[in-house]
JSON list of C-alpha atoms in Angstrom, two decimals:
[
{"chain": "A", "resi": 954, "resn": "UNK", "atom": "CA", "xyz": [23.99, 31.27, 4.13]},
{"chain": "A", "resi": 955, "resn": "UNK", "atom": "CA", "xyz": [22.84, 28.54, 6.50]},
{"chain": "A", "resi": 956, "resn": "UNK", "atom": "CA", "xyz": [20.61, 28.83, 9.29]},
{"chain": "A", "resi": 957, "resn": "UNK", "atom": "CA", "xyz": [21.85, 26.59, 12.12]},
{"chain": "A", "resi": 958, "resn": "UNK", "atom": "CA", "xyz": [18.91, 24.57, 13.81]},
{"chain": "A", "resi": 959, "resn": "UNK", "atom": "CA", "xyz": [17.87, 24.59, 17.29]},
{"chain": "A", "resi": 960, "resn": "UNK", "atom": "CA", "xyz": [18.37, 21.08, 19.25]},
{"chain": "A", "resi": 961, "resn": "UNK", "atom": "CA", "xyz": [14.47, 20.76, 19.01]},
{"chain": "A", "resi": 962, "resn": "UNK", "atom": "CA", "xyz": [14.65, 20.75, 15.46]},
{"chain": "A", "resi": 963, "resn": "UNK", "atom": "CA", "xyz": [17.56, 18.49, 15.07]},
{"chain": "A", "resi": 964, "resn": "UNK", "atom": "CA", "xyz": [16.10, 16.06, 17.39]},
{"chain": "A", "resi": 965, "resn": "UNK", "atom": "CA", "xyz": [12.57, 16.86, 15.37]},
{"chain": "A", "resi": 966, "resn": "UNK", "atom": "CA", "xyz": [14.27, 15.82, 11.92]},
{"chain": "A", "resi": 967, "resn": "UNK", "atom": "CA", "xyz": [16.13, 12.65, 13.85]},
{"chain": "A", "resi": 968, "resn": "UNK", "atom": "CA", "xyz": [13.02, 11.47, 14.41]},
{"chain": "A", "resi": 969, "resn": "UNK", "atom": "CA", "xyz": [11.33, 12.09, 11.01]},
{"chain": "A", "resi": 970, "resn": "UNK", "atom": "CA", "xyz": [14.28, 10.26, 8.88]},
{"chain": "A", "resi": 971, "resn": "UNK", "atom": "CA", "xyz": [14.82, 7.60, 11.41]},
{"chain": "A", "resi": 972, "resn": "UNK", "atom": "CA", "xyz": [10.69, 7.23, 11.14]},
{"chain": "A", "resi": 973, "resn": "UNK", "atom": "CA", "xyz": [10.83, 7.38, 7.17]},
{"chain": "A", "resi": 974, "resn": "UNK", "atom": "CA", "xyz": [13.84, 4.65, 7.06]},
{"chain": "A", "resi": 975, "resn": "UNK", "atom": "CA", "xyz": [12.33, 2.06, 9.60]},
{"chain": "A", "resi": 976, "resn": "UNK", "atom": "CA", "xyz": [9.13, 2.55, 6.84]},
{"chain": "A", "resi": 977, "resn": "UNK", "atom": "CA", "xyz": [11.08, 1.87, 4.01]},
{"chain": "A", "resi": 978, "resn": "UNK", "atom": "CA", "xyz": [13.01, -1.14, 5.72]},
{"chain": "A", "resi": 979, "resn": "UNK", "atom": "CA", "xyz": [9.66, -2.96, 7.52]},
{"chain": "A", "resi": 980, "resn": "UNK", "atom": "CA", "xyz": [7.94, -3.11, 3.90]},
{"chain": "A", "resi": 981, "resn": "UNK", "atom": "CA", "xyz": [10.91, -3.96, 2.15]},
{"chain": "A", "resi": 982, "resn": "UNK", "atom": "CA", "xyz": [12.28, -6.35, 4.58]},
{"chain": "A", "resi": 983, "resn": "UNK", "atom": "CA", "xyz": [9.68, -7.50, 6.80]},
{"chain": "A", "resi": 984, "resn": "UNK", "atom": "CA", "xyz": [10.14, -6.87, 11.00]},
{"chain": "A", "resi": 985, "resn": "UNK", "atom": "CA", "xyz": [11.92, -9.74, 11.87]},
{"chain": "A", "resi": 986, "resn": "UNK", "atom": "CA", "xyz": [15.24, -8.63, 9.31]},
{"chain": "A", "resi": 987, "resn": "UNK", "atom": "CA", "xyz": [14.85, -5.03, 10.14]},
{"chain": "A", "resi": 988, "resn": "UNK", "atom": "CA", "xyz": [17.35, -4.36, 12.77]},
{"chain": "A", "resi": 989, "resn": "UNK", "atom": "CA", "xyz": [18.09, -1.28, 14.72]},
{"chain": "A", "resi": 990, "resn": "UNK", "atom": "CA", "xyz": [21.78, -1.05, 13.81]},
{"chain": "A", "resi": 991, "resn": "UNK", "atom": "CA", "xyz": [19.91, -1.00, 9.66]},
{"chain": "A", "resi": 992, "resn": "UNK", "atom": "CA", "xyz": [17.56, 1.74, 10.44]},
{"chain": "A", "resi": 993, "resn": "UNK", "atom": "CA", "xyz": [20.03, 3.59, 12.42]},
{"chain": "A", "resi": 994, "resn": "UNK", "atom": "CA", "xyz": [22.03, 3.38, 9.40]},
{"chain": "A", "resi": 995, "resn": "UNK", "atom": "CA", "xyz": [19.80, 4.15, 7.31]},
{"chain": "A", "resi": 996, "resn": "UNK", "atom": "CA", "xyz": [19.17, 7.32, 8.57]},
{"chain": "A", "resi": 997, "resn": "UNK", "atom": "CA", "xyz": [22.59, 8.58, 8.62]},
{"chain": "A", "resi": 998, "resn": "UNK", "atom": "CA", "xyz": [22.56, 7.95, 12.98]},
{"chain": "A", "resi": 999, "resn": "UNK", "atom": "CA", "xyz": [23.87, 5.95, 15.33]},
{"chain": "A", "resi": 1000, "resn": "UNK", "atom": "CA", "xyz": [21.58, 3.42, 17.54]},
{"chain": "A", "resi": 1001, "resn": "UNK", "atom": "CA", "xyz": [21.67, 5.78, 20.06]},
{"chain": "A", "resi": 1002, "resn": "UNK", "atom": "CA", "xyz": [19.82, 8.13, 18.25]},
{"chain": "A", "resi": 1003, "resn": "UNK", "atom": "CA", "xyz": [17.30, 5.22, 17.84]},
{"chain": "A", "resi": 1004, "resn": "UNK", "atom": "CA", "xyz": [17.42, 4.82, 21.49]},
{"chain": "A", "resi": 1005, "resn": "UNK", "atom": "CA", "xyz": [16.86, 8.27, 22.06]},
{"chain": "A", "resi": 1006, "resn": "UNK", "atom": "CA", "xyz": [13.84, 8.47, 20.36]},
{"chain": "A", "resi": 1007, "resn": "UNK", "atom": "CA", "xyz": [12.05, 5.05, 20.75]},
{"chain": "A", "resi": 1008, "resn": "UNK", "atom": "CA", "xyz": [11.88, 2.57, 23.93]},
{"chain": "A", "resi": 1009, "resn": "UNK", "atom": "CA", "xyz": [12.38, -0.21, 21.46]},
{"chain": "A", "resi": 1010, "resn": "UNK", "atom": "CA", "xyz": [12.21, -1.68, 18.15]},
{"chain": "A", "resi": 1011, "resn": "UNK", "atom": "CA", "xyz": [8.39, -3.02, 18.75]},
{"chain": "A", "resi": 1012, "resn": "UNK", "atom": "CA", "xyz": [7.89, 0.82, 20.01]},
{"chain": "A", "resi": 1013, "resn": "UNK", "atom": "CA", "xyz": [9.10, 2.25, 16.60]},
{"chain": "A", "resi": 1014, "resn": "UNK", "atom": "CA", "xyz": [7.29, -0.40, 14.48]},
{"chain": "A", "resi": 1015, "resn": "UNK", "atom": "CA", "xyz": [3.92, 0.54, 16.00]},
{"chain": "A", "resi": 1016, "resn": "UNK", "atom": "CA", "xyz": [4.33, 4.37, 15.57]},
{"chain": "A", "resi": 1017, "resn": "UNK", "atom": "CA", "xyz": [5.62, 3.46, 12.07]},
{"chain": "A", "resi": 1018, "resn": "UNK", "atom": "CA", "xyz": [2.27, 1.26, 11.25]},
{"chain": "A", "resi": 1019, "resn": "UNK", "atom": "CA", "xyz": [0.23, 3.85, 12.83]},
{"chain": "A", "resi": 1020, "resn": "UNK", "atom": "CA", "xyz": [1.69, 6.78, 10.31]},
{"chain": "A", "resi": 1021, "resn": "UNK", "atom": "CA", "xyz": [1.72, 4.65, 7.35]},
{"chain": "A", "resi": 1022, "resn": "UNK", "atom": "CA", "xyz": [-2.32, 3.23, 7.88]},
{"chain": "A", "resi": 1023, "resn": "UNK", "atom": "CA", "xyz": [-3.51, 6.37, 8.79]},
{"chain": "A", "resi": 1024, "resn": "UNK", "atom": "CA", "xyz": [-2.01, 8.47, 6.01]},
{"chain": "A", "resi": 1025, "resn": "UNK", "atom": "CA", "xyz": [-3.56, 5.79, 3.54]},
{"chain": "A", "resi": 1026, "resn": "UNK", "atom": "CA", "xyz": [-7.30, 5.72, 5.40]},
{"chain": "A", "resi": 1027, "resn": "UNK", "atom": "CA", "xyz": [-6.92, 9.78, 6.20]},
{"chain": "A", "resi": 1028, "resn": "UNK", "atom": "CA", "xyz": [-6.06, 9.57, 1.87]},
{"chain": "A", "resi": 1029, "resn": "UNK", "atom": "CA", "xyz": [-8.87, 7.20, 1.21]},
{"chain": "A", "resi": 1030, "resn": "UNK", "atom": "CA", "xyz": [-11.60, 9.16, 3.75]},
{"chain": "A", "resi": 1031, "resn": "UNK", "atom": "CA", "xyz": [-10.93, 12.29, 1.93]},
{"chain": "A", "resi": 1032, "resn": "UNK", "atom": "CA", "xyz": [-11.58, 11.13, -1.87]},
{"chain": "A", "resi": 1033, "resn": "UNK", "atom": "CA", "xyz": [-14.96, 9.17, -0.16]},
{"chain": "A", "resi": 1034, "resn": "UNK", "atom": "CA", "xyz": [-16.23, 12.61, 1.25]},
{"chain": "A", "resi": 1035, "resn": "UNK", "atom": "CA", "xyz": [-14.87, 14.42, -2.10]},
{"chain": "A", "resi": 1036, "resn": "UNK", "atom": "CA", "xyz": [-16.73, 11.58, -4.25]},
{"chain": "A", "resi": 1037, "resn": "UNK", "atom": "CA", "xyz": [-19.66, 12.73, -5.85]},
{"chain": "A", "resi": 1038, "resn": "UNK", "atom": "CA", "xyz": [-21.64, 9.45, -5.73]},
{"chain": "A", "resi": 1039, "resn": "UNK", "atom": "CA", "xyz": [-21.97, 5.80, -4.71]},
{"chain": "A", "resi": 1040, "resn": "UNK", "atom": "CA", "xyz": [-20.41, 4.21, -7.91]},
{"chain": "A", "resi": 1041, "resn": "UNK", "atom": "CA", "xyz": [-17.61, 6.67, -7.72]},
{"chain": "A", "resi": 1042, "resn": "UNK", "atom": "CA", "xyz": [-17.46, 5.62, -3.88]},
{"chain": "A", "resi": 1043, "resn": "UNK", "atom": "CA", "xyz": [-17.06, 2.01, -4.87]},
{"chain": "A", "resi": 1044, "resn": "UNK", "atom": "CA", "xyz": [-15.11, 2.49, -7.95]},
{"chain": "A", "resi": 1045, "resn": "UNK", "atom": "CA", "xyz": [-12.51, 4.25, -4.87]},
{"chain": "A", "resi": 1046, "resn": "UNK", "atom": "CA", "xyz": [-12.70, 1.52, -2.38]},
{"chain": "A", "resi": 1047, "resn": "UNK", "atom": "CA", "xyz": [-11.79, -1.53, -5.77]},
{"chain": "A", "resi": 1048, "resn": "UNK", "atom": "CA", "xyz": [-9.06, 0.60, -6.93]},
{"chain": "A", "resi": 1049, "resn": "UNK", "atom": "CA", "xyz": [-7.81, 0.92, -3.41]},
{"chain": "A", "resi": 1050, "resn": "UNK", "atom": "CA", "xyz": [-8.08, -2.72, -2.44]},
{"chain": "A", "resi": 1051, "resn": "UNK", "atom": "CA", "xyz": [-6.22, -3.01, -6.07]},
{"chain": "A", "resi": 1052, "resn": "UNK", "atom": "CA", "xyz": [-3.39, -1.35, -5.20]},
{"chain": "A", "resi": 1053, "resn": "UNK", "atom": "CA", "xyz": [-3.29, -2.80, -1.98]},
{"chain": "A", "resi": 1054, "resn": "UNK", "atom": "CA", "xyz": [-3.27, -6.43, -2.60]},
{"chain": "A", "resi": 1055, "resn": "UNK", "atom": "CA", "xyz": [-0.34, -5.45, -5.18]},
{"chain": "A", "resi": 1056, "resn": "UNK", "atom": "CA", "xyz": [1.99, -3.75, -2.68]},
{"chain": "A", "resi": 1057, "resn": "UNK", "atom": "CA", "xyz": [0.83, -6.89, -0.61]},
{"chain": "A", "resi": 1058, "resn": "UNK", "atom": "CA", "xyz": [4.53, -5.94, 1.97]},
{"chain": "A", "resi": 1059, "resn": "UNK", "atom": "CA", "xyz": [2.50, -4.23, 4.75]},
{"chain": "A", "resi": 1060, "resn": "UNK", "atom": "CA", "xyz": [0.16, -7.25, 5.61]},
{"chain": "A", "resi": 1061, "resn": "UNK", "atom": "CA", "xyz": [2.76, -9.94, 5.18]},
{"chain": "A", "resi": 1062, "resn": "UNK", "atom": "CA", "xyz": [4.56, -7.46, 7.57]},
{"chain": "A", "resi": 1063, "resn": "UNK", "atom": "CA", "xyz": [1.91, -7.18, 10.09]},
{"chain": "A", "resi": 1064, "resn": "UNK", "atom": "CA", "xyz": [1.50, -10.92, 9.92]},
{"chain": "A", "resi": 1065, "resn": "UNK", "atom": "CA", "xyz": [4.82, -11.44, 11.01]},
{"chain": "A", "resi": 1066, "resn": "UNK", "atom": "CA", "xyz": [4.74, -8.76, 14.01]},
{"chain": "A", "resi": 1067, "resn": "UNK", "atom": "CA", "xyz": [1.91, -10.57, 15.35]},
{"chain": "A", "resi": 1068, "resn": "UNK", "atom": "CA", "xyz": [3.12, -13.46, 15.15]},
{"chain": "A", "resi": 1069, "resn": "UNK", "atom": "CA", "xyz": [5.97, -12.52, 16.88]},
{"chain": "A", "resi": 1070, "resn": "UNK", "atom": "CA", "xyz": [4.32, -11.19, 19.44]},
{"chain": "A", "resi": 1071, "resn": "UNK", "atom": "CA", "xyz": [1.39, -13.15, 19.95]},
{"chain": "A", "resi": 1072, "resn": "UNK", "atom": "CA", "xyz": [1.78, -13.50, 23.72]},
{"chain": "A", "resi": 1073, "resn": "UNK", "atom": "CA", "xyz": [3.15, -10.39, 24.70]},
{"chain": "A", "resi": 1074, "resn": "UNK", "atom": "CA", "xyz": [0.06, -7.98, 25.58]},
{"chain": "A", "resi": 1075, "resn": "UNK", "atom": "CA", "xyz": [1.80, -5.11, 26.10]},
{"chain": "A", "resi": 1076, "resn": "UNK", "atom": "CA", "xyz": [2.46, -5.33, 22.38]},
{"chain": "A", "resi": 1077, "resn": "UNK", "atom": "CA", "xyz": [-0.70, -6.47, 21.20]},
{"chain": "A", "resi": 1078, "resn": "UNK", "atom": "CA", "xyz": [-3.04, -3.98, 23.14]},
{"chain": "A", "resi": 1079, "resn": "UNK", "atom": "CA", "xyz": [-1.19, -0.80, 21.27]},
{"chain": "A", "resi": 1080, "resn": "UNK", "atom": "CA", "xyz": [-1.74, -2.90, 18.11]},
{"chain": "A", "resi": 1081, "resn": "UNK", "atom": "CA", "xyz": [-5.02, -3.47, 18.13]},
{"chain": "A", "resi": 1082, "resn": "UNK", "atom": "CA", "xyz": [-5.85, -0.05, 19.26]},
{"chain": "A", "resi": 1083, "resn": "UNK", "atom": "CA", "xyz": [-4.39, 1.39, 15.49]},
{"chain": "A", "resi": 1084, "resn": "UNK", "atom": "CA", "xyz": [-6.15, -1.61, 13.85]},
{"chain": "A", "resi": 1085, "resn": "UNK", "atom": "CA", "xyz": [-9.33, -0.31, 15.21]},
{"chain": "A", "resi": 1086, "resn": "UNK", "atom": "CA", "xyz": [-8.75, 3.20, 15.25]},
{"chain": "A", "resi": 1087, "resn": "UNK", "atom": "CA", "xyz": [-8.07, 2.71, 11.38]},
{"chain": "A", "resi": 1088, "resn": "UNK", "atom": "CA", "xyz": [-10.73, 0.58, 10.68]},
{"chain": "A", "resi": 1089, "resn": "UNK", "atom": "CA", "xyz": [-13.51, 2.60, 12.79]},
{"chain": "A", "resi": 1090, "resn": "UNK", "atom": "CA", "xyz": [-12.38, 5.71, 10.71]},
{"chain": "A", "resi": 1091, "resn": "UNK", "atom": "CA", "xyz": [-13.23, 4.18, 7.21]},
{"chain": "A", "resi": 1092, "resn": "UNK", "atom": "CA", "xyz": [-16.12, 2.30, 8.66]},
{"chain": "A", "resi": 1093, "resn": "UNK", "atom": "CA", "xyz": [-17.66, 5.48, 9.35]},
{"chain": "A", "resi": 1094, "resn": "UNK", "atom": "CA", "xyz": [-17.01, 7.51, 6.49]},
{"chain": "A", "resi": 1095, "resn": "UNK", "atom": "CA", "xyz": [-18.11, 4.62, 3.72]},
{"chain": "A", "resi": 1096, "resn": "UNK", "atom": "CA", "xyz": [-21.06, 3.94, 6.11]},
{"chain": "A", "resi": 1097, "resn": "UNK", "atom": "CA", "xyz": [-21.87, 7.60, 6.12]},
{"chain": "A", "resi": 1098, "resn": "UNK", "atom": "CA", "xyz": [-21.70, 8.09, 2.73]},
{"chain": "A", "resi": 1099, "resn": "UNK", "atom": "CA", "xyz": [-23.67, 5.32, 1.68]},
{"chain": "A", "resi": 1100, "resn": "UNK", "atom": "CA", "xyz": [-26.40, 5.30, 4.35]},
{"chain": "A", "resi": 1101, "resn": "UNK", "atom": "CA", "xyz": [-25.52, 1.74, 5.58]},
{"chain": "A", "resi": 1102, "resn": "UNK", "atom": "CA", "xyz": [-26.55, 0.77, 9.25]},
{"chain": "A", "resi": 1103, "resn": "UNK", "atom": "CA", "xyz": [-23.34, -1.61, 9.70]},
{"chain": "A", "resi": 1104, "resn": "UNK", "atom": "CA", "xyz": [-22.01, -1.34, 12.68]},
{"chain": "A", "resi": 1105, "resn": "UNK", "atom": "CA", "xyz": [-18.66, 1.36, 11.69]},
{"chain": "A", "resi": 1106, "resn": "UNK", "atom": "CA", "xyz": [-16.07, -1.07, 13.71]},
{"chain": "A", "resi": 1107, "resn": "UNK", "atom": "CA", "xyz": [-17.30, -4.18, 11.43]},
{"chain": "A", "resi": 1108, "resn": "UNK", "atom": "CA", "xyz": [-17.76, -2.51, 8.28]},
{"chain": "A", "resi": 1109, "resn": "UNK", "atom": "CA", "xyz": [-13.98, -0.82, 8.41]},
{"chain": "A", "resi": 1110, "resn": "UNK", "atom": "CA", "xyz": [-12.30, -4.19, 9.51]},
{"chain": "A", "resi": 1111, "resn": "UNK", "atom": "CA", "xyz": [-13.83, -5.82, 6.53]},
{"chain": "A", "resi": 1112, "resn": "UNK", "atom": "CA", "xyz": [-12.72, -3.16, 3.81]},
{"chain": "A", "resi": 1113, "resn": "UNK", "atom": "CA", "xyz": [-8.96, -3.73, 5.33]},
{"chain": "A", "resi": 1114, "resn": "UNK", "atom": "CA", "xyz": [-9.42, -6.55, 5.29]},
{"chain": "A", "resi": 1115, "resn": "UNK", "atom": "CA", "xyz": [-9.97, -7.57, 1.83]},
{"chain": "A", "resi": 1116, "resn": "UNK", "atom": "CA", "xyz": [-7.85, -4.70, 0.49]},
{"chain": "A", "resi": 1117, "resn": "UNK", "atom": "CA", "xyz": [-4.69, -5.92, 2.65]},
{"chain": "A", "resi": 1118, "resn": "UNK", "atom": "CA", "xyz": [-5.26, -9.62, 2.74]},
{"chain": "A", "resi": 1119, "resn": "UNK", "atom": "CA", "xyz": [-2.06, -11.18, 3.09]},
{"chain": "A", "resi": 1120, "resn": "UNK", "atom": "CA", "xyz": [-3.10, -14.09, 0.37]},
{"chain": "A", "resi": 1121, "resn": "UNK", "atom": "CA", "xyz": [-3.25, -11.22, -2.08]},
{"chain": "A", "resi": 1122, "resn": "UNK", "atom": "CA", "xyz": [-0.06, -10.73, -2.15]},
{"chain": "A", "resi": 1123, "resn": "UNK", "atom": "CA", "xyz": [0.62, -14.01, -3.67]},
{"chain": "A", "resi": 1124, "resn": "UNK", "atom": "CA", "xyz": [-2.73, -15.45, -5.23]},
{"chain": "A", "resi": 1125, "resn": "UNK", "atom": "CA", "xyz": [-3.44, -13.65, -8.89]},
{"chain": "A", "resi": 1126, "resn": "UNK", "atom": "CA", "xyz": [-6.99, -14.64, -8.77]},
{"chain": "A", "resi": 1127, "resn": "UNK", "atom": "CA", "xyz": [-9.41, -13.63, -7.70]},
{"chain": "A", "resi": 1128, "resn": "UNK", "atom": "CA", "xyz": [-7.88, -10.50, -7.49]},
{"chain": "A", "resi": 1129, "resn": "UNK", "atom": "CA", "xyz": [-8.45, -7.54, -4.13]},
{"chain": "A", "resi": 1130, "resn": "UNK", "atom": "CA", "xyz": [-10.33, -5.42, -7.26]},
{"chain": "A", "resi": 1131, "resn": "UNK", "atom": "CA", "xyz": [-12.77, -9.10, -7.58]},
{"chain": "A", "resi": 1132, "resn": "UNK", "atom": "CA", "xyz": [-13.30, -9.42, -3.80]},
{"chain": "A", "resi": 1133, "resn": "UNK", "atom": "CA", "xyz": [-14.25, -6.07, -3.28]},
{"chain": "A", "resi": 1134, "resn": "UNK", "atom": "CA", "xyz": [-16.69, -5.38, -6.14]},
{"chain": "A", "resi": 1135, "resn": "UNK", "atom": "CA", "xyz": [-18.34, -8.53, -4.71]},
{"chain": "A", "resi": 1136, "resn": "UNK", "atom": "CA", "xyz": [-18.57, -7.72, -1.03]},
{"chain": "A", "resi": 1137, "resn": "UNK", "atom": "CA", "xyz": [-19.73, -3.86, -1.77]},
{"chain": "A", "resi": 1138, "resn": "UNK", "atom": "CA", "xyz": [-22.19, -5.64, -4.25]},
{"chain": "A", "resi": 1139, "resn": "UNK", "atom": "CA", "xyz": [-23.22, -7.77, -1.37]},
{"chain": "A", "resi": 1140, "resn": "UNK", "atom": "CA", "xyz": [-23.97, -3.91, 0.84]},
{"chain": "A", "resi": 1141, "resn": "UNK", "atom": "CA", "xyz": [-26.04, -2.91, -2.37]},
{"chain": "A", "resi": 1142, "resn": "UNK", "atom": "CA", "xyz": [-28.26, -5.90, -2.86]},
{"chain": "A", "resi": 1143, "resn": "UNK", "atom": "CA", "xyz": [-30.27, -4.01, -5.36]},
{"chain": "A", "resi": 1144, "resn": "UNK", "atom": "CA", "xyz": [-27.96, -4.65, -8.24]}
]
């Protein structure tokens, strides 16, 4: 026997798959040949149901970016405070930036969104909001857990940075694992 949802949790699932698709599309296809019509599509829904749920396609790419960074810092933050020690803490952050520079589709991504909407700061602001929010959030746990006195804002931007940097994506060597070991060898200027 089936339970028949309410319209809250219709409209609640909408949301979720039409979320999950435009996910799948932006990495796979970039922003610029992810339509509305495709994600609607995607999700089994018309454009209205797109509509419905977002003002516009920038609107759904930013709450898309948002879920998709923070699950991988709120990831990330939690095996840092679960780590036992500063190597294991640094053997976390090079096998993150690892994986990161080989999945390089989010940054190219990004790169193209801004691009896009380089003058429009209605865009932008939202954008770089989530960029910080993200990067302020690692910055303080890795700073935490390794006693460093960098400022959390500068220290987060620079982890994403080398662990999503858009050249990774296509440049073998050196590799995100190379550039990290060096710059978290560079906090630790004891070894």
């Amino acid at each position: 026997m089936t339970t028949k949802l309410t319209r809250k949790e219709t409209a609640r699932r909408t949301r979720e798959r039409l979320l999950e698709t435009a996910a799948t599309l932006f990495a796979a296809q970039g922003y610029a040949a992810t339509s509305l019509e495709a994600i609607a599509a995607g999700a089994g829904h018309t454009k209205g149901a797109v509509y419905a749920n977002f003002t516009c396609r920038e609107a759904l790419f930013l709450e898309v970016f948002e879920a998709v960074g923070r699950r991988d810092v709120d990831r990330l933050i939690a095996a840092i405070e679960a780590a036992p020690d500063r190597p294991a803490i640094e053997a976390l952050l090079i096998d993150w930036a690892d994986e990161r520079a080989r999945s390089g589709s989010w940054p190219l991504t990004l790169l193209e969104f801004a691009r896009q909407k380089k003058d429009d700061a209605e865009v932008l602001g939202p954008l770089r909001e989530i960029l910080d929010r993200h990067w302020r959030l690692l910055g303080e746990a890795v700073a935490k857990r390794l006693a460093l006195d960098t400022p959390p804002l500068v220290l987060g931007c620079s982890l994403h940075e080398i662990a999503y940097a858009p050249a990774m994506s296509v440049a073998e060597t050196p590799s995100g694992r190379d550039l990290m070991a060096l710059f978290l060898k560079g906090l630790n200027p004891t070894r």
